[in-house]
Short mmCIF file of C-alpha atoms in Angstrom, two decimals:
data_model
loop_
_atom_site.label_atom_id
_atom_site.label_comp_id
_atom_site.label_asym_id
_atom_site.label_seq_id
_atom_site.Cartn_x
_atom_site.Cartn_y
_atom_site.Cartn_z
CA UNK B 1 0.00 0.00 0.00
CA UNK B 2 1.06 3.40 -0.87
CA UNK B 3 2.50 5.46 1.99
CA UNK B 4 0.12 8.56 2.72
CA UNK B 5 2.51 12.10 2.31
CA UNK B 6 3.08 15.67 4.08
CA UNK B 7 0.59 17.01 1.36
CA UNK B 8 -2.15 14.66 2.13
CA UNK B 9 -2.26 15.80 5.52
CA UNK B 10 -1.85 19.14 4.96
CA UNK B 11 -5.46 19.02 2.36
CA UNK B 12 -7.01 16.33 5.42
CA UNK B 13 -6.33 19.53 8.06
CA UNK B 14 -6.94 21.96 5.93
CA UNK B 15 -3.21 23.78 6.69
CA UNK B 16 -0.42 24.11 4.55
CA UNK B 17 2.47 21.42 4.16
CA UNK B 18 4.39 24.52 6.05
CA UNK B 19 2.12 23.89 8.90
CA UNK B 20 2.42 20.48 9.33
CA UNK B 21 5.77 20.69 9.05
CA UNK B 22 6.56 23.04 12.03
CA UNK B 23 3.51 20.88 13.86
CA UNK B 24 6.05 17.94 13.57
CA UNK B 25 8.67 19.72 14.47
CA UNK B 26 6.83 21.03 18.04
CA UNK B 27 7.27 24.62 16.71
CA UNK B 28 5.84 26.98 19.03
CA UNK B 29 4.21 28.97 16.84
CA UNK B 30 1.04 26.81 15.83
CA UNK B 31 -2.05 27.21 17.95
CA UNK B 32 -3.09 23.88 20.16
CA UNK B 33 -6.05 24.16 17.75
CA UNK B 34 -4.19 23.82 14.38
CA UNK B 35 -1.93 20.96 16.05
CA UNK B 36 -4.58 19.12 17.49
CA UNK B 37 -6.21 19.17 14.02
CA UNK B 38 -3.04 18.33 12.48
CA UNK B 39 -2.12 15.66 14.76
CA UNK B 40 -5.73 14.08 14.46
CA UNK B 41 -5.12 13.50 10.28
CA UNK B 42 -1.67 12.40 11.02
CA UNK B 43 -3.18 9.56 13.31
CA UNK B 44 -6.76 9.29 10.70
CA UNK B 45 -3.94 8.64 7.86
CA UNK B 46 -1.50 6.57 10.18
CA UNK B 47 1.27 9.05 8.66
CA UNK B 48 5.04 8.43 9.32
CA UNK B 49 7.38 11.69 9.27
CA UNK B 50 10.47 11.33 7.26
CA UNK B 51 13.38 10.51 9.99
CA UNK B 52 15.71 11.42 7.53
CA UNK B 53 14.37 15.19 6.43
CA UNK B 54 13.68 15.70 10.31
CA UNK B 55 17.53 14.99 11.03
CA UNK B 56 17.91 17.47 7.82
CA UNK B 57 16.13 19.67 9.23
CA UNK B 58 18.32 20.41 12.26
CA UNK B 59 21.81 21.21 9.79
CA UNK B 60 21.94 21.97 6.50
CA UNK B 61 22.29 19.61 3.55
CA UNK B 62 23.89 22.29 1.25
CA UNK B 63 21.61 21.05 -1.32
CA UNK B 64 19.58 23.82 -3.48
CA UNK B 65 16.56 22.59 -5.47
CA UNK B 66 15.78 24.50 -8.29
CA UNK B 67 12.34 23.68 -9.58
CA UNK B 68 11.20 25.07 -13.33
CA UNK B 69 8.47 24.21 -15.76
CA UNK B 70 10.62 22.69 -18.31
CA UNK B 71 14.00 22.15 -18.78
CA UNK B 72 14.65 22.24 -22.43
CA UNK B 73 13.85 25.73 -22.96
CA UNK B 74 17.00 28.02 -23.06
CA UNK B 75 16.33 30.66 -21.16
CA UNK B 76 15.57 27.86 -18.23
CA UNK B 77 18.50 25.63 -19.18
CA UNK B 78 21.18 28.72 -19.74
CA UNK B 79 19.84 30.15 -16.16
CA UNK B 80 20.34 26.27 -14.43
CA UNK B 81 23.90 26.44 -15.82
CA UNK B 82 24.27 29.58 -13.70
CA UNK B 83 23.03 28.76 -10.85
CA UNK B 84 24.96 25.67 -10.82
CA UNK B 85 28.43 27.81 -10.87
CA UNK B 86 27.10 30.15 -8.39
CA UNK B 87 25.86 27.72 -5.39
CA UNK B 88 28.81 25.38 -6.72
CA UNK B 89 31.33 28.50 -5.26
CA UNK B 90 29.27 28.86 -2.49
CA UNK B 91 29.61 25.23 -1.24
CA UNK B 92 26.31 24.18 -2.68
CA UNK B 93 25.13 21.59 -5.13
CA UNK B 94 21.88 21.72 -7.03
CA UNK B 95 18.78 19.71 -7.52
CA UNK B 96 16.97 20.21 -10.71
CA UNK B 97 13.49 19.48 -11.17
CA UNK B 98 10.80 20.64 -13.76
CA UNK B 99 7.31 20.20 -12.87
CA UNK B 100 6.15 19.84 -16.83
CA UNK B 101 3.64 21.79 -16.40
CA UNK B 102 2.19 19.87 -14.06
CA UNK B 103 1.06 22.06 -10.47
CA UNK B 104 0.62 18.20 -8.57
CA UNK B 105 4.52 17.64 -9.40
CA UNK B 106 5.44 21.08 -8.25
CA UNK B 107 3.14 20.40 -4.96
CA UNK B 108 5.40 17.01 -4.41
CA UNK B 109 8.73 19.32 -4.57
CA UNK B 110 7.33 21.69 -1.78
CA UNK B 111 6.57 18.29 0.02
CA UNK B 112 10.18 16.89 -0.43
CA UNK B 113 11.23 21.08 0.78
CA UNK B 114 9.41 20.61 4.42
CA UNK B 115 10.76 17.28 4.91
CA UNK B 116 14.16 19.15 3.90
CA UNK B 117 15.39 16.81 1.42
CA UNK B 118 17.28 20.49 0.43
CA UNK B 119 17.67 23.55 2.44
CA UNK B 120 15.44 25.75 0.28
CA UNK B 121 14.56 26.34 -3.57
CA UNK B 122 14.48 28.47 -6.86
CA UNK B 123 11.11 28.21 -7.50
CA UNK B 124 9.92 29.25 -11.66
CA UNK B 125 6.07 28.46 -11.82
CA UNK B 126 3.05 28.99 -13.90
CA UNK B 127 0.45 28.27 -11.44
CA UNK B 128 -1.24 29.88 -8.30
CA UNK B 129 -0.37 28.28 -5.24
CA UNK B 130 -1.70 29.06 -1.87
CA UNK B 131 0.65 31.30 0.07
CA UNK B 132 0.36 29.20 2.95
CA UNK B 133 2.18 26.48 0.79
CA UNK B 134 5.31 28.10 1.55
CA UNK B 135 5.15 28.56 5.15
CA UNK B 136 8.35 27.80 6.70
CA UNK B 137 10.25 27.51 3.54
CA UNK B 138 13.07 29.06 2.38
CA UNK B 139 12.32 30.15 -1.18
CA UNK B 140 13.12 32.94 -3.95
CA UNK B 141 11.62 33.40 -6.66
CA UNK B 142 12.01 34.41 -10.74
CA UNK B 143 9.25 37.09 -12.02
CA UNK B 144 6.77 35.12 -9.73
CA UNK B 145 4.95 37.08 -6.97
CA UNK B 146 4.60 33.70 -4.58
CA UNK B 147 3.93 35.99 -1.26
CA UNK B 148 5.17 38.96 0.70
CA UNK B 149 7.96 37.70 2.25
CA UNK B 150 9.49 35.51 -0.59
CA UNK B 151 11.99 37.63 -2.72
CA UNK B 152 11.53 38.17 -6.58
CA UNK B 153 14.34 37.90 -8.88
CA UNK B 154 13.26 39.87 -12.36
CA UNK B 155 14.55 42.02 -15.47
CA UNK B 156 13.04 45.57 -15.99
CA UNK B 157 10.48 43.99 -17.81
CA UNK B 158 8.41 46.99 -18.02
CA UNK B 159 11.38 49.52 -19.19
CA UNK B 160 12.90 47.07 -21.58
CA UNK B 161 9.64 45.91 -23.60
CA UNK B 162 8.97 49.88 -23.55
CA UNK B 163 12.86 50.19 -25.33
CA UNK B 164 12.19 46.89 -27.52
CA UNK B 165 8.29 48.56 -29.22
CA UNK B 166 9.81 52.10 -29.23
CA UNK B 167 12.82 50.79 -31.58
CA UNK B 168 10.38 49.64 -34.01
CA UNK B 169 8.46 52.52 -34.19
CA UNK B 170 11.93 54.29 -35.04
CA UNK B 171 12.50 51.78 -37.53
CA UNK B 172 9.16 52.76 -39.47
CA UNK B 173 6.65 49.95 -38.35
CA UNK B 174 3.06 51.58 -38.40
CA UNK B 175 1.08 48.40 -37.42
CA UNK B 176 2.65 46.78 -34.30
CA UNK B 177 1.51 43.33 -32.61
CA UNK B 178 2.61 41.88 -29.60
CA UNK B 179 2.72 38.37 -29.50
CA UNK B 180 3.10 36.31 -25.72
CA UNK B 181 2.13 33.57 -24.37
CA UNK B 182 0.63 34.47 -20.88
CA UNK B 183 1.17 32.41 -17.40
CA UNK B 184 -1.59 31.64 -14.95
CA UNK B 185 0.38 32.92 -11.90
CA UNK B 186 0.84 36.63 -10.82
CA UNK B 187 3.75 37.77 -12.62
CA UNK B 188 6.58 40.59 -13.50
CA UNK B 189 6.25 39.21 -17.46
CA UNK B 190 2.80 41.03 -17.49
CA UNK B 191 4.39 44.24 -17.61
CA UNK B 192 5.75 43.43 -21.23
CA UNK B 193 1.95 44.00 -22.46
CA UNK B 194 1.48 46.70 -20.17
CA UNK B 195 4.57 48.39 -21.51
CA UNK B 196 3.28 47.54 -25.24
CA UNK B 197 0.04 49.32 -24.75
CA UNK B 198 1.44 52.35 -23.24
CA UNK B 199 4.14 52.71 -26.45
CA UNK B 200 1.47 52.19 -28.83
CA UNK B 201 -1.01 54.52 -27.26
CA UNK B 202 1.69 56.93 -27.02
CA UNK B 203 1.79 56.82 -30.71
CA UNK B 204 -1.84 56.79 -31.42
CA UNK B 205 -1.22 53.33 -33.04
CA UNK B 206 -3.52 50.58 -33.28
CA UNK B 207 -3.28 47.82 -30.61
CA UNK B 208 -3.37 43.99 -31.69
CA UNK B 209 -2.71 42.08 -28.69
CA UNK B 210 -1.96 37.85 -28.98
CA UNK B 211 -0.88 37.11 -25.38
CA UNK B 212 -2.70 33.47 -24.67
CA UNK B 213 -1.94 31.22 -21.77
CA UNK B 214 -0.47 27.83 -23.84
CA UNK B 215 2.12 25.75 -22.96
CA UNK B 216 6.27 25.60 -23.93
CA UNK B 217 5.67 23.49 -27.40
CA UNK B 218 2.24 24.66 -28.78
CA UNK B 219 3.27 28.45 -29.79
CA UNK B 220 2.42 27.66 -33.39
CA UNK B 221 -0.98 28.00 -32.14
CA UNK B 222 -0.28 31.83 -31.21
CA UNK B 223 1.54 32.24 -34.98
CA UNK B 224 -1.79 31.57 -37.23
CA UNK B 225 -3.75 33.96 -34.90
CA UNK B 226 -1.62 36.51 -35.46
CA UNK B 227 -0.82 36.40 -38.92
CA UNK B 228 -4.35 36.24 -39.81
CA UNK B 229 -4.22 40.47 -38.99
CA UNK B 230 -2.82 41.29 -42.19
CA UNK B 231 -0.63 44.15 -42.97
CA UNK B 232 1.23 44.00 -39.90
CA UNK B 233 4.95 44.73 -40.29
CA UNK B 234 6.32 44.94 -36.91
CA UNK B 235 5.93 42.27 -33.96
CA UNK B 236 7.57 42.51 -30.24
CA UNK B 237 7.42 39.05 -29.02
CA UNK B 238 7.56 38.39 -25.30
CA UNK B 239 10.57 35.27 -25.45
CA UNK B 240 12.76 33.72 -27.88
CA UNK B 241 11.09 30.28 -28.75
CA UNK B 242 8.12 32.45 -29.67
CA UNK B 243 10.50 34.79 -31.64
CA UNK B 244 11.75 31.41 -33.59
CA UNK B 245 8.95 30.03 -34.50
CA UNK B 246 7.63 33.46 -36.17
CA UNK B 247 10.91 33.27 -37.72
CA UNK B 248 10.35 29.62 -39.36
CA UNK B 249 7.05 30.57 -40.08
CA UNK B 250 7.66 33.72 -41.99
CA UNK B 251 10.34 32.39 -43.80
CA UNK B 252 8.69 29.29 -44.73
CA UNK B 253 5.33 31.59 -46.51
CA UNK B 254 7.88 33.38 -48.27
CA UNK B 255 7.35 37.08 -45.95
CA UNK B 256 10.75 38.71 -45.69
CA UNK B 257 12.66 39.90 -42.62
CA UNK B 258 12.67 43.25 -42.07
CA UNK B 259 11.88 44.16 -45.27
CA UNK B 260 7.58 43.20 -44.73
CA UNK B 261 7.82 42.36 -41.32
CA UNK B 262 10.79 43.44 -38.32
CA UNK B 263 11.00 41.93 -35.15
CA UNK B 264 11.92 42.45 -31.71
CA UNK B 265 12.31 39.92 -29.30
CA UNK B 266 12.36 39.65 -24.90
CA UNK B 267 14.39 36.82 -23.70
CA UNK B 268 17.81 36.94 -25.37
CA UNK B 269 20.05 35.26 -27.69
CA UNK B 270 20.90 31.59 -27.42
CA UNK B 271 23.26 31.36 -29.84
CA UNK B 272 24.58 28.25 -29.02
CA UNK B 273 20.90 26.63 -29.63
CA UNK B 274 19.64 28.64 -32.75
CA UNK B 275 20.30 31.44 -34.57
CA UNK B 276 21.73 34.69 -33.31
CA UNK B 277 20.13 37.58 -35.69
CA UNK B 278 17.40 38.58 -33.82
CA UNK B 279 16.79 42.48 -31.96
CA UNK B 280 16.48 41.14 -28.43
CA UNK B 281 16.50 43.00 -24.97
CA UNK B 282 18.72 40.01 -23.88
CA UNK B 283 18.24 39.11 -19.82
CA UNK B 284 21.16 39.06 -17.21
CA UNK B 285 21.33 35.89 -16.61
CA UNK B 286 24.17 35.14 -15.10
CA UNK B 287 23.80 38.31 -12.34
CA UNK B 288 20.46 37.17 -11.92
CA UNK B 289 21.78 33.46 -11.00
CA UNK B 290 23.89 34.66 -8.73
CA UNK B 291 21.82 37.16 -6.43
CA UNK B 292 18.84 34.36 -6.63
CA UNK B 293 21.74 31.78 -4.40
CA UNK B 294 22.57 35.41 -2.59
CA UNK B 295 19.21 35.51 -1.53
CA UNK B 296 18.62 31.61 -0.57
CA UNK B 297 21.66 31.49 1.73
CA UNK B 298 20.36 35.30 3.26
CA UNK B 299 17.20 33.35 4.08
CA UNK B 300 18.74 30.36 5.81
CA UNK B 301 21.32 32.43 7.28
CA UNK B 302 17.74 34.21 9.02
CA UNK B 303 19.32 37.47 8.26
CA UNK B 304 17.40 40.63 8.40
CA UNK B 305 16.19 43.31 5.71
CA UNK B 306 16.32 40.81 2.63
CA UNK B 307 15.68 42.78 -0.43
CA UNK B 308 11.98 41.38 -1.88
CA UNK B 309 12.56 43.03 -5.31
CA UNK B 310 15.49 42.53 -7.41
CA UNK B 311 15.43 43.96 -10.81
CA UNK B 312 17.94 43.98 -13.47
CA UNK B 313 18.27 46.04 -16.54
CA UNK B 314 18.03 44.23 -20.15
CA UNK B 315 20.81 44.53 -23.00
CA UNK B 316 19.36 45.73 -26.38
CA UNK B 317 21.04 44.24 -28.81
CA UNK B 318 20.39 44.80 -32.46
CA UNK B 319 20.53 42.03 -35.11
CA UNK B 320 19.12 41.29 -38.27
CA UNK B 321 15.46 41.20 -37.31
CA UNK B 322 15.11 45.00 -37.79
CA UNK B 323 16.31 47.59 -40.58
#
């Protein structure tokens, strides 16, 4: 029979796995109430703690899980190489995990975090979760607004989408679209459209918005709707696979780039993985790899004054994409 877990406790009580967690722990911070409802679905589900993530739980196992939705997109597999060389000089090893899009695998990481199996996580999601879910975690985030307390590692999303539209207007384009896909969860990548729609009606330009919640793999969906607005001849796309597949698509229906159509696109360029010729506000990366371990080990060191927002400027870099 299949061993009950931390999260099916936590749903039996009606707490987060945090909760539970600190209630096995004899933290003195839950109410006899929330134990005693704890304790009584620990006992209903004859529940046995993890020995080994409670004797984790009193050192450190200078383990760092890093948790994304997929790890064959670049910008996700470039920013795992950097945080590998940033916890690796810090004494740390990583644990990778992507949660495929899946919010029950992502739930069974938080589960394997309160039994500290690691001391705390990078945590990339497209789905809500319940702040509660995080209780007595250490976690930071990327773009993600996961709670109040947990820190957010971003780019200037808003200032360099602004740069990225405002560059093709310069370069001519009179009929701008913004292509995106959009995530579920509360997010810093919304500002791209924000920014969009504030450049445009700066320029008393017409607005054609394709920003649709679909996942890594199914952007061609996103391609057909836009193209069938005709006469467009600029697009700022918000990430690079998006930004390639336009590419391939264009190319393949004969529709020249920049001479019918320019583009500009957020992410950066992977040259290593594709082609390297397209206008990008390229992402920090690498600095953004390193405060994100900066901020774990601020968290488990308990100190004080942590810095929730950290924002870093984007490169423009021009390519081939635009005249």
């Amino acid at each position: 029979m299949r061993a009950p877990t931390i999260k099916e406790v936590a749903a039996k009580s009606g707490v987060g796995i945090g909760t539970v967690s600190r209630v096995l722990n004899n933290s003195p911070q839950i109410s006899e109430e929330t134990r005693k409802k704890v304790m009584d679905a620990i006992k209903e589900l004859n529940y046995v703690p993890n020995v080994a993530g409670k004797r984790l739980s009193q050192s450190r196992s200078n383990v760092i899980a890093v948790v994304v939705p997929v790890i064959y997109h670049p910008f996700f597999s470039k920013l795992i190489q950097e945080l590998e060389l940033a916890a690796d000089k810090r004494g740390y090893s990583l644990l990778v995990a992507s949660s495929q899009h899946r919010i029950e695998k992502e739930q069974e990481i938080l589960n394997r975090l309160a039994q500290r199996q690691a001391d705390g996580a990078i945590f990339v999601t497209h789905y809500e979760h319940k702040e509660s879910d995080f209780d007595n975690l250490a976690i930071v985030t990327i773009d993600r607004n996961l709670g109040k307390n947990i820190p957010i590692v971003t780019s200037d999303n808003y200032e360099a989408t602004k740069k990225g539209v405002e560059h093709l207007v310069e370069k001519g384009c009179k009929k701008i679209a913004f292509l995106g896909t959009r995530a579920t969860q509360t997010s810093e990548v919304t500002l791209r459209e924000k920014a969009y729609r504030d450049v445009i009606e700066s320029h008393h330009l017409e607005s054609i918005v394709i920003n649709k919640d679909v996942g890594h793999g199914e952007e061609g969906i996103l391609i057909d709707e836009l193209l069938a607005h005709k006469d467009i001849d600029g697009v700022f796309v918000s990430g690079c696979i998006l930004a390639y597949t336009l590419q391939d698509r264009l190319e393949l229906l004969g529709i020249k780039v920049p001479e019918q159509i320019q583009i500009v696109s957020y992410d950066g360029d992977f040259s290593l993985i594709r082609r390297s010729n397209i206008t990008t506000l390229e992402q920090q990366i690498k600095p953004m790899a390193e405060r994100c371990v900066e901020l774990l080990i601020q968290i488990l060191n308990k100190e004080e004054n942590i810095e929730k927002m950290n924002k870093f400027e984007c490169s423009f870099k021009k390519g081939k994409t635009t005249k």
